[in-house]
Amino acid sequence: MTLHHNLIAGEWVGSNGVENINPSNTNEIVGLYATASADDAKTAIAAAKAAFPAWSRSGILERHAILKKTADEILARKDELGKLLAREEGKTLPEAIGETIRAAQIFDFFAGEALRLAGEVLPSVRPNIGVEITREPIGVIGIITPWNFPIAIPAWKIAPALCYGNTVVFKPAELVPGCSWAIVDILHRAGLPKGVLNLVMGKGSVVGQAMLDSPDLAGITFTGSTGTGKRVASASIEHNRKFQLEMGGKNPMVVLDDADLTVAVESAANSGFFSTGQRCTASSRLIVTEGIHDKFVAALTEKLKTLVVDDALKAGTHIGPVVDERQLATDTDYIAIGKQEGAKLAFGGETIQRDNPGFYLQPTLFTEATNQMRISREEIFGPVASVIRVKDYEEALATANDTPFGLSAGIATTSLKHATHFKRNSEAGMVMVNLPTAGVDFHVPFGGRKASSFGSREQGKYAAEFFTVVKTAYTLA
Ligand code: NDP
């Protein structure tokens, strides 16, 4: 089987390979991917540092052309790359192709942003002096990504980093190196100079840690768990570097008595269970007022009965497998915890067998949960959601905000008054009205509050905040 190498200083290098396993069929090896060492990470950082002066001064047309070419190739290969994504991560083929298209759109957006770099010119408060405010790249950026969006998250970090003139050392999650390798290969062939983008696949505890320990990274952008995020933060403070963290969620979806039942059920089913619930924006707390509670639970349970859990590539599959054995164990442990805590298992809760050996789990719904239970406070990151019954809107809002997290929050209501109040008073970075909590656009800011995020927003033009530093220059006329 061909070994997919790391890219360091413009050369494909590495010998030790790790097997990338398909969670829909654990007998199938998706590919063999090189493992970098801590020394490889240091070499990659040195290469990126050496490449920075020239790339930071490169022409905007060169950056535009490389990012545009990358977008075009990803789009042209969306079916093939989507299939690779579905095989390595386990989301369904339509979801995987959708994510691949989104990656292409992100590269396309930042290809455009490269041509729109602008500053400000202001008069000084002192006579005959002009003030220019410009944005400059910050230097070498370390990019560390999780397994649940194998192509979109690398895209939304790599594209702005390169657009604004930074160089990059990129470490994808060890579980899903395939899509990351593919986009680095595309960018490399699109004409990036040596050392501008380096790929170091391998273990977080080795390669990721070597990145955290390096004094030569000017910034680290990280998406993953809260625990690893805290390590990124403390190491970055130690080295006086910029950092940006996107971490977990325990996202509420409020359903009020006046909700359109179909909208509420479709939103809850989509954001609670699609992509196997493995989205940081998934709704895992369904906060439902008394008047609609029983109707909502009955309709959602009926909907869950219709969802097919099977091989990610099979036509008709709604929910693919859990990503690996460890995550499946986490999910089933939390299902056991929910039962012990006294929540009622209304649907699912069992692992299932399919034609191929894989990590299949039924969509699982708890009812009669309280907001104090561990299943309501801790992120499970699987197809598991709990219904919490509340009296009225005021209790629903208070319950929605009573969480350590603050990424996304939703409300299903036909009341303009409650929708408006919820948008203003939700303590989440993103608020959805009559929509799933998951599913966001690529051209607008993405991010949360509290334990979900730290630092400036990702995506859209707001990405410039992290990937550039502002310079203020005064000139005597
Ligand atoms: P982890 O934090 O375990 O891993 C994220 C990345 O960090 C991986 O590349 C991992 O490498 C790396 N890493 C692990 N240890 C270290 C270390 N000591 N130093 C540097 N890097 C390290 O999270 P998961 O990949 O398991 O992703 C799941 C989590 O991510 C969930 O909690 C989820 O909510 C969150 N997430 C948040 C999102 C958001 O935008 N808010 C989006 C997507 C996910 P390795 O693969 O080798 O372990």
Coordinates of C-alpha atoms and ligand atoms in Angstrom, one line a residue:
M1 CA 0.0 0.0 0.0
T2 CA 1.4 3.5 -0.9
L3 CA 2.7 5.5 2.0
H4 CA 1.4 9.1 2.1
H5 CA 4.3 11.2 3.2
N6 CA 4.6 14.4 5.3
L7 CA 5.5 17.6 3.5
I8 CA 8.4 19.3 5.1
A9 CA 10.3 22.2 3.4
G10 CA 8.7 21.3 0.0
E11 CA 9.8 17.6 0.1
W12 CA 7.6 14.6 0.7
V13 CA 9.3 12.7 3.6
G14 CA 8.8 10.1 6.2
S15 CA 8.8 6.3 6.6
N16 CA 6.7 5.0 9.5
G17 CA 3.2 4.6 8.4
V18 CA -0.1 4.4 10.4
E19 CA -3.2 2.7 9.0
N20 CA -6.2 4.9 8.5
I21 CA -9.2 2.6 9.3
N22 CA -12.8 2.9 7.9
P23 CA -15.2 3.1 10.9
S24 CA -18.0 1.7 8.6
N25 CA -15.9 -1.4 7.9
T26 CA -13.0 -2.0 10.2
N27 CA -11.6 -4.6 7.8
E28 CA -10.9 -1.8 5.3
I29 CA -7.7 0.3 5.4
V30 CA -8.3 3.6 3.8
G31 CA -4.6 4.4 3.4
L32 CA -1.2 4.4 5.0
Y33 CA 0.0 7.7 6.4
A34 CA 3.5 8.7 7.6
T35 CA 4.0 9.6 11.3
A36 CA 6.2 12.6 12.1
S37 CA 8.5 12.8 15.1
A38 CA 9.1 15.8 17.4
D39 CA 12.3 16.5 15.4
D40 CA 10.3 16.5 12.1
A41 CA 7.9 19.1 13.7
K42 CA 11.0 21.2 14.6
T43 CA 12.4 20.9 11.0
A44 CA 9.0 21.9 9.6
I45 CA 8.8 25.0 11.9
A46 CA 12.3 26.0 10.8
A47 CA 11.3 25.6 7.1
A48 CA 8.2 27.7 7.7
K49 CA 10.2 30.3 9.5
A50 CA 12.8 30.5 6.6
A51 CA 9.9 30.8 4.0
F52 CA 8.1 33.6 5.9
P53 CA 10.0 36.7 4.7
A54 CA 9.5 36.0 1.0
W55 CA 5.9 34.7 1.4
S56 CA 4.8 37.6 3.6
R57 CA 5.9 39.9 0.8
S58 CA 4.5 37.8 -2.1
G59 CA 2.1 39.5 -4.5
I60 CA -1.6 39.3 -3.8
L61 CA -2.1 37.9 -7.3
E62 CA 0.2 34.9 -6.6
R63 CA -1.8 34.2 -3.4
H64 CA -5.1 34.6 -5.1
A65 CA -4.1 32.3 -7.9
I66 CA -2.9 29.5 -5.6
L67 CA -6.0 29.6 -3.4
K68 CA -8.3 29.8 -6.4
K69 CA -6.6 26.9 -8.1
T70 CA -7.0 24.9 -4.9
A71 CA -10.7 25.7 -4.7
D72 CA -11.2 24.7 -8.3
E73 CA -9.5 21.3 -7.9
I74 CA -11.3 20.5 -4.6
L75 CA -14.6 21.3 -6.3
A76 CA -13.7 19.3 -9.4
R77 CA -12.8 16.3 -7.2
K78 CA -15.7 16.7 -4.7
D79 CA -17.1 13.1 -5.3
E80 CA -13.7 11.4 -4.9
L81 CA -12.7 13.6 -1.9
G82 CA -16.1 13.2 -0.3
K83 CA -15.8 9.5 -0.6
L84 CA -12.4 9.5 1.1
L85 CA -13.9 11.7 3.9
A86 CA -16.9 9.4 4.4
R87 CA -14.5 6.4 4.5
E88 CA -12.1 7.8 7.0
E89 CA -14.6 9.7 9.3
G90 CA -17.8 7.9 8.8
K91 CA -20.2 10.7 8.0
T92 CA -22.6 9.8 5.2
L93 CA -21.6 10.4 1.6
P94 CA -24.0 13.3 1.0
E95 CA -22.7 15.0 4.2
A96 CA -19.1 14.3 3.2
I97 CA -19.5 15.7 -0.3
G98 CA -21.3 18.8 1.2
E99 CA -18.3 19.3 3.6
T100 CA -15.9 19.0 0.6
I101 CA -17.9 21.6 -1.4
R102 CA -17.7 23.9 1.7
A103 CA -13.9 23.5 1.8
A104 CA -13.7 24.6 -1.9
Q105 CA -16.0 27.6 -1.1
I106 CA -13.7 28.6 1.8
F107 CA -10.6 28.5 -0.5
D108 CA -12.5 30.5 -3.1
F109 CA -13.6 33.1 -0.5
F110 CA -10.1 33.6 0.7
A111 CA -8.8 33.7 -2.8
G112 CA -11.0 36.8 -3.1
E113 CA -10.0 38.2 0.2
A114 CA -6.3 38.2 -1.0
L115 CA -7.4 40.8 -3.5
R116 CA -9.4 42.8 -1.0
L117 CA -6.6 43.5 1.6
A118 CA -7.0 47.1 2.7
G119 CA -6.0 49.5 5.4
E120 CA -7.1 52.9 6.6
V121 CA -5.7 56.4 6.2
L122 CA -6.6 58.9 8.9
P123 CA -5.4 62.4 9.6
S124 CA -3.4 62.8 12.8
V125 CA -4.6 65.0 15.6
R126 CA -1.4 66.9 15.0
P127 CA -1.1 69.1 11.8
N128 CA 0.8 67.9 8.7
I129 CA 0.9 64.3 9.9
G130 CA -0.8 61.3 8.2
V131 CA -1.6 58.0 9.9
E132 CA -1.8 54.7 8.0
I133 CA -3.3 51.6 9.6
T134 CA -2.4 48.4 7.9
R135 CA -2.6 44.6 8.6
E136 CA 0.5 42.4 8.4
P137 CA 0.9 38.6 8.6
I138 CA 2.0 37.4 12.0
G139 CA 4.6 34.8 11.0
V140 CA 4.6 31.0 11.3
I141 CA 1.1 29.6 12.3
G142 CA 0.6 26.2 13.9
I143 CA -2.6 24.6 12.9
I144 CA -4.0 21.7 15.0
T145 CA -7.3 20.2 13.9
P146 CA -9.8 17.5 15.2
W147 CA -11.2 14.5 13.5
N148 CA -14.9 15.5 13.0
F149 CA -14.5 17.8 10.0
P150 CA -11.5 16.4 8.2
I151 CA -11.6 18.8 5.3
A152 CA -13.6 21.9 6.3
I153 CA -11.7 22.7 9.5
P154 CA -8.2 22.4 7.9
A155 CA -9.6 24.6 5.0
W156 CA -10.9 27.3 7.3
K157 CA -7.6 27.6 9.0
I158 CA -5.1 27.1 6.1
A159 CA -6.9 29.3 3.6
P160 CA -6.9 32.5 5.7
A161 CA -3.4 31.8 7.1
L162 CA -1.9 31.7 3.5
C163 CA -4.2 34.5 2.2
Y164 CA -2.8 37.0 4.7
G165 CA 0.8 36.0 4.1
N166 CA 1.6 33.6 6.9
T167 CA 3.5 30.4 6.6
V168 CA 2.1 27.2 8.2
V169 CA 2.9 24.0 10.0
F170 CA -0.2 21.8 10.0
K171 CA -1.0 18.8 12.2
P172 CA -4.3 17.1 11.4
A173 CA -6.0 14.6 13.8
E174 CA -4.3 11.3 13.7
L175 CA -7.6 9.5 13.1
V176 CA -8.3 11.3 9.8
P177 CA -5.1 12.2 7.9
G178 CA -6.5 11.4 4.4
C179 CA -8.4 14.6 3.5
S180 CA -5.6 16.8 5.1
W181 CA -3.0 15.0 2.9
A182 CA -5.1 15.6 -0.2
I183 CA -5.6 19.3 0.4
V184 CA -1.9 19.8 1.2
D185 CA -1.0 17.9 -2.0
I186 CA -3.4 20.2 -4.0
L187 CA -1.9 23.4 -2.5
H188 CA 1.6 22.1 -3.1
R189 CA 0.9 21.4 -6.8
A190 CA -0.9 24.7 -7.1
G191 CA 2.5 26.3 -6.7
L192 CA 3.1 27.2 -3.1
P193 CA 6.9 27.9 -2.6
K194 CA 8.9 25.5 -0.5
G195 CA 8.3 25.7 3.2
V196 CA 5.2 27.9 3.1
L197 CA 2.9 25.0 4.0
N198 CA 4.3 22.0 6.0
L199 CA 2.3 18.9 6.9
V200 CA 3.3 16.9 10.0
M201 CA 0.9 14.0 10.5
G202 CA 1.2 12.1 13.8
K203 CA 0.3 11.9 17.4
G204 CA -0.9 15.0 19.3
S205 CA 1.1 14.1 22.3
V206 CA 4.3 14.0 20.2
V207 CA 3.9 16.3 17.1
G208 CA 1.3 18.6 18.6
Q209 CA 3.3 18.9 21.8
A210 CA 6.5 19.8 19.9
M211 CA 4.5 22.6 18.2
L212 CA 3.2 23.9 21.5
D213 CA 6.8 23.9 22.9
S214 CA 8.3 25.8 20.0
P215 CA 9.3 29.4 20.5
D216 CA 9.1 30.0 16.7
L217 CA 5.4 29.7 16.2
A218 CA 3.8 33.2 16.2
G219 CA 0.3 31.8 16.5
I220 CA -1.6 28.6 17.1
T221 CA -5.1 28.0 15.8
F222 CA -6.7 25.0 17.4
T223 CA -10.0 23.1 17.3
G224 CA -10.6 20.2 19.5
S225 CA -11.4 19.3 23.1
T226 CA -11.4 21.7 26.0
G227 CA -8.6 19.7 27.7
T228 CA -6.2 20.0 24.8
G229 CA -7.3 23.6 24.3
K230 CA -6.2 24.5 27.8
R231 CA -2.7 23.0 27.1
V232 CA -2.5 25.2 23.9
A233 CA -3.4 28.2 25.9
S234 CA -0.9 27.8 28.7
A235 CA 1.9 26.9 26.3
S236 CA 1.1 29.9 24.2
I237 CA 1.1 32.3 27.1
E238 CA 4.5 30.9 28.1
H239 CA 5.8 31.7 24.6
N240 CA 4.0 35.1 24.3
R241 CA 2.2 33.9 21.1
K242 CA -1.3 34.5 19.7
F243 CA -3.8 31.6 20.1
Q244 CA -7.3 30.9 19.0
L245 CA -9.3 28.0 20.4
E246 CA -12.5 26.4 19.3
M247 CA -13.6 23.7 21.7
G248 CA -16.6 21.8 22.8
G249 CA -20.3 22.6 23.2
K250 CA -23.5 21.5 25.1
N251 CA -25.8 23.3 22.8
P252 CA -29.4 23.9 23.8
M253 CA -32.4 23.9 21.5
V254 CA -35.4 25.5 23.1
V255 CA -38.9 24.4 21.9
L256 CA -41.8 26.7 23.0
D257 CA -45.5 25.8 23.1
D258 CA -46.1 28.0 20.0
A259 CA -43.5 26.2 17.9
D260 CA -44.2 24.8 14.5
L261 CA -43.9 21.1 15.5
T262 CA -42.5 20.0 12.2
V263 CA -39.8 22.7 12.2
A264 CA -38.9 21.8 15.8
V265 CA -38.7 18.1 15.2
E266 CA -36.7 18.4 11.9
S267 CA -34.3 20.9 13.6
A268 CA -33.8 18.7 16.6
A269 CA -33.3 15.5 14.5
N270 CA -30.8 17.2 12.2
S271 CA -28.7 18.9 14.8
G272 CA -28.9 16.2 17.4
F273 CA -28.2 13.1 15.4
F274 CA -27.0 13.8 11.8
S275 CA -23.2 13.5 11.3
T276 CA -23.6 10.9 14.2
G277 CA -24.0 13.8 16.6
Q278 CA -20.2 14.4 16.2
R279 CA -20.5 18.2 15.7
C280 CA -19.4 20.8 18.2
T281 CA -22.7 22.6 17.3
A282 CA -24.9 19.5 17.8
S283 CA -28.0 20.1 20.0
S284 CA -27.7 17.7 22.9
R285 CA -30.1 19.5 25.3
L286 CA -33.7 19.8 24.0
I287 CA -35.4 22.2 26.4
V288 CA -39.1 21.9 25.9
T289 CA -42.0 23.8 27.5
E290 CA -44.9 21.8 29.1
G291 CA -47.6 22.5 26.6
I292 CA -45.8 20.9 23.6
H293 CA -43.6 18.5 25.5
D294 CA -45.5 15.2 25.0
K295 CA -46.3 16.0 21.3
F296 CA -42.7 16.9 20.6
V297 CA -41.3 13.8 22.3
A298 CA -43.8 11.6 20.4
A299 CA -43.0 13.2 17.0
L300 CA -39.2 13.2 17.5
T301 CA -39.3 9.5 18.6
E302 CA -41.3 8.7 15.4
K303 CA -38.8 10.6 13.3
L304 CA -35.9 8.7 15.0
K305 CA -37.5 5.4 14.1
T306 CA -37.2 6.3 10.4
L307 CA -33.5 7.1 10.5
V308 CA -31.2 4.4 9.0
V309 CA -27.9 3.8 10.7
D310 CA -25.5 2.0 8.3
D311 CA -22.3 2.2 6.2
A312 CA -21.5 5.8 5.4
L313 CA -21.3 5.0 1.7
K314 CA -24.6 3.1 1.4
A315 CA -27.4 5.0 -0.4
G316 CA -30.2 5.7 2.1
T317 CA -28.0 5.9 5.2
H318 CA -29.0 8.8 7.4
I319 CA -26.5 8.2 10.2
G320 CA -23.0 6.7 9.7
P321 CA -20.9 5.0 12.4
V322 CA -19.3 6.5 15.4
V323 CA -15.7 7.5 14.4
D324 CA -13.8 4.8 16.4
E325 CA -13.9 2.4 19.3
R326 CA -12.9 4.9 21.9
Q327 CA -15.6 7.4 21.0
L328 CA -18.2 4.6 20.9
A329 CA -17.1 3.5 24.4
T330 CA -17.5 7.2 25.6
D331 CA -21.0 7.3 24.0
T332 CA -22.2 4.0 25.6
D333 CA -20.7 5.0 29.0
Y334 CA -22.7 8.2 28.9
I335 CA -25.9 6.2 28.0
A336 CA -25.3 4.1 31.1
I337 CA -24.7 7.3 33.2
G338 CA -27.9 8.8 31.9
K339 CA -29.9 5.7 33.0
Q340 CA -28.2 5.7 36.4
E341 CA -28.9 9.4 36.9
G342 CA -32.6 8.7 36.4
A343 CA -33.3 10.0 32.9
K344 CA -35.7 7.8 30.9
L345 CA -34.4 6.1 27.8
A346 CA -37.1 7.0 25.3
F347 CA -35.4 5.7 22.2
G348 CA -32.2 3.8 21.1
G349 CA -29.3 3.3 23.4
E350 CA -27.9 0.1 21.8
T351 CA -25.0 -0.6 19.6
I352 CA -26.0 -2.4 16.4
Q353 CA -24.5 -4.9 13.9
R354 CA -24.5 -4.3 10.2
D355 CA -23.1 -6.3 7.2
N356 CA -19.6 -5.0 7.9
P357 CA -17.9 -4.7 11.3
G358 CA -18.2 -1.1 12.4
F359 CA -19.0 1.3 15.3
Y360 CA -22.7 1.5 14.9
L361 CA -24.9 3.1 17.5
Q362 CA -28.7 3.8 17.5
P363 CA -29.7 7.5 17.8
T364 CA -30.5 7.8 21.5
L365 CA -33.0 10.0 23.2
F366 CA -33.4 10.6 26.9
T367 CA -36.5 12.2 28.4
E368 CA -37.2 13.4 32.0
A369 CA -33.6 14.7 32.2
T370 CA -32.6 17.6 34.4
N371 CA -30.1 20.2 33.5
Q372 CA -27.9 19.2 36.5
M373 CA -27.3 15.6 35.2
R374 CA -23.9 14.8 33.8
I375 CA -25.5 13.9 30.4
S376 CA -26.8 17.6 30.3
R377 CA -23.6 19.2 31.5
E378 CA -20.8 17.3 29.7
E379 CA -20.2 17.0 26.0
I380 CA -20.8 13.5 24.8
F381 CA -20.0 14.0 21.1
G382 CA -22.3 11.2 19.9
P383 CA -25.9 10.7 18.6
V384 CA -27.3 11.2 22.1
A385 CA -29.7 14.0 23.2
S386 CA -31.8 14.7 26.3
V387 CA -35.2 16.4 26.7
I388 CA -35.5 18.7 29.7
R389 CA -39.0 19.7 30.5
V390 CA -39.5 23.4 31.6
K391 CA -42.5 25.5 32.6
D392 CA -42.2 28.6 30.3
Y393 CA -39.9 30.7 28.2
E394 CA -38.2 32.3 31.1
E395 CA -37.2 29.0 32.6
A396 CA -36.2 27.7 29.1
L397 CA -33.8 30.7 28.6
A398 CA -32.3 30.3 32.1
T399 CA -31.8 26.6 31.5
A400 CA -30.3 27.2 28.1
N401 CA -27.7 29.6 29.5
D402 CA -27.0 27.4 32.6
T403 CA -24.0 25.6 31.1
P404 CA -20.2 26.0 31.1
F405 CA -20.3 26.1 27.2
G406 CA -21.6 28.8 24.8
L407 CA -21.1 27.8 21.2
S408 CA -24.5 27.6 19.5
A409 CA -28.1 27.9 20.8
G410 CA -31.4 27.4 19.0
I411 CA -35.1 28.3 19.6
A412 CA -38.2 26.9 17.8
T413 CA -41.0 29.4 18.2
T414 CA -43.5 31.4 16.1
S415 CA -43.3 34.3 18.6
L416 CA -41.3 37.3 17.3
K417 CA -41.1 38.6 20.9
H418 CA -39.5 35.4 22.2
A419 CA -37.2 34.9 19.2
T420 CA -36.0 38.5 19.5
H421 CA -35.5 38.2 23.3
F422 CA -33.6 34.8 22.9
K423 CA -31.3 36.3 20.2
R424 CA -30.4 39.1 22.6
N425 CA -30.1 37.1 25.8
S426 CA -28.6 33.8 24.8
E427 CA -25.1 33.4 26.1
A428 CA -23.9 31.6 22.9
G429 CA -21.7 32.8 20.0
M430 CA -24.2 31.7 17.4
V431 CA -28.0 31.7 17.7
M432 CA -30.5 29.9 15.4
V433 CA -34.2 30.7 15.2
N434 CA -36.3 27.9 13.8
L435 CA -33.1 26.2 12.4
P436 CA -30.8 23.4 13.6
T437 CA -28.0 24.6 16.0
A438 CA -25.6 23.0 13.5
G439 CA -25.1 24.1 9.9
V440 CA -23.3 27.4 9.4
D441 CA -22.3 29.5 6.4
F442 CA -18.6 29.8 5.4
H443 CA -18.6 33.6 4.9
V444 CA -19.7 34.8 8.3
P445 CA -18.0 34.5 11.7
F446 CA -18.0 31.2 13.6
G447 CA -17.2 30.8 17.3
G448 CA -18.5 30.7 20.8
R449 CA -18.3 32.0 24.3
K450 CA -17.4 30.7 27.8
A451 CA -15.6 27.3 27.7
S452 CA -16.4 26.8 24.0
S453 CA -14.0 29.3 22.5
F454 CA -11.1 31.7 23.2
G455 CA -9.8 34.4 21.0
S456 CA -11.1 36.1 17.9
R457 CA -13.6 34.5 15.5
E458 CA -12.9 32.2 12.6
Q459 CA -14.2 32.5 9.0
G460 CA -15.3 35.3 6.8
K461 CA -13.6 38.6 7.0
Y462 CA -13.4 38.3 10.8
A463 CA -10.6 35.7 10.3
A464 CA -8.2 38.6 9.6
E465 CA -8.3 39.5 13.3
F466 CA -6.3 36.3 14.2
F467 CA -4.2 35.9 11.1
T468 CA -2.9 39.5 11.0
V469 CA -1.4 42.1 13.3
V470 CA -2.3 45.8 13.0
K471 CA 0.4 48.4 12.3
T472 CA -0.1 52.1 12.9
A473 CA 2.4 54.3 10.9
Y474 CA 2.8 58.1 11.3
T475 CA 4.3 60.2 8.5
L476 CA 5.2 63.9 8.6
A477 CA 4.0 65.4 5.3
Ligands
NDP1 P1 -8.6 16.5 20.8 O1 -8.4 17.7 21.7 O2 -8.3 15.2 21.4 O3 -7.7 16.6 19.5 C1 -7.6 17.8 18.7 C2 -6.3 17.9 18.1 O4 -5.3 18.2 19.1 C3 -5.8 16.6 17.4 O5 -5.1 16.9 16.3 C4 -4.9 16.0 18.5 O6 -4.0 15.1 18.0 C5 -4.2 17.2 19.0 N1 -3.6 17.0 20.3 C6 -3.9 16.1 21.3 N2 -3.0 16.2 22.3 C7 -2.2 17.3 22.0 C8 -1.1 17.9 22.7 N3 -0.7 17.5 23.9 N4 -0.5 19.0 22.1 C9 -1.0 19.4 20.9 N5 -1.9 18.8 20.2 C10 -2.6 17.8 20.8 O7 -10.0 16.6 20.3 P2 -10.7 15.5 19.2 O8 -9.9 15.5 18.0 O9 -10.9 14.3 19.9 O10 -12.0 16.3 18.8 C11 -13.2 16.2 19.5 C12 -13.4 17.4 20.3 O11 -13.2 18.6 19.5 C13 -14.8 17.5 20.9 O12 -14.7 17.9 22.2 C14 -15.4 18.7 20.1 O13 -16.4 19.4 20.7 C15 -14.3 19.5 19.8 N6 -14.6 20.3 18.5 C16 -14.8 21.6 18.6 C17 -15.2 22.4 17.5 C18 -15.4 23.8 17.6 O14 -15.3 24.5 16.6 N7 -15.8 24.4 18.7 C19 -15.2 21.7 16.2 C20 -14.9 20.3 16.2 C21 -14.6 19.7 17.3 P3 -4.4 13.5 17.9 O15 -5.3 13.4 16.8 O16 -3.1 12.8 17.7 O17 -5.0 13.1 19.2

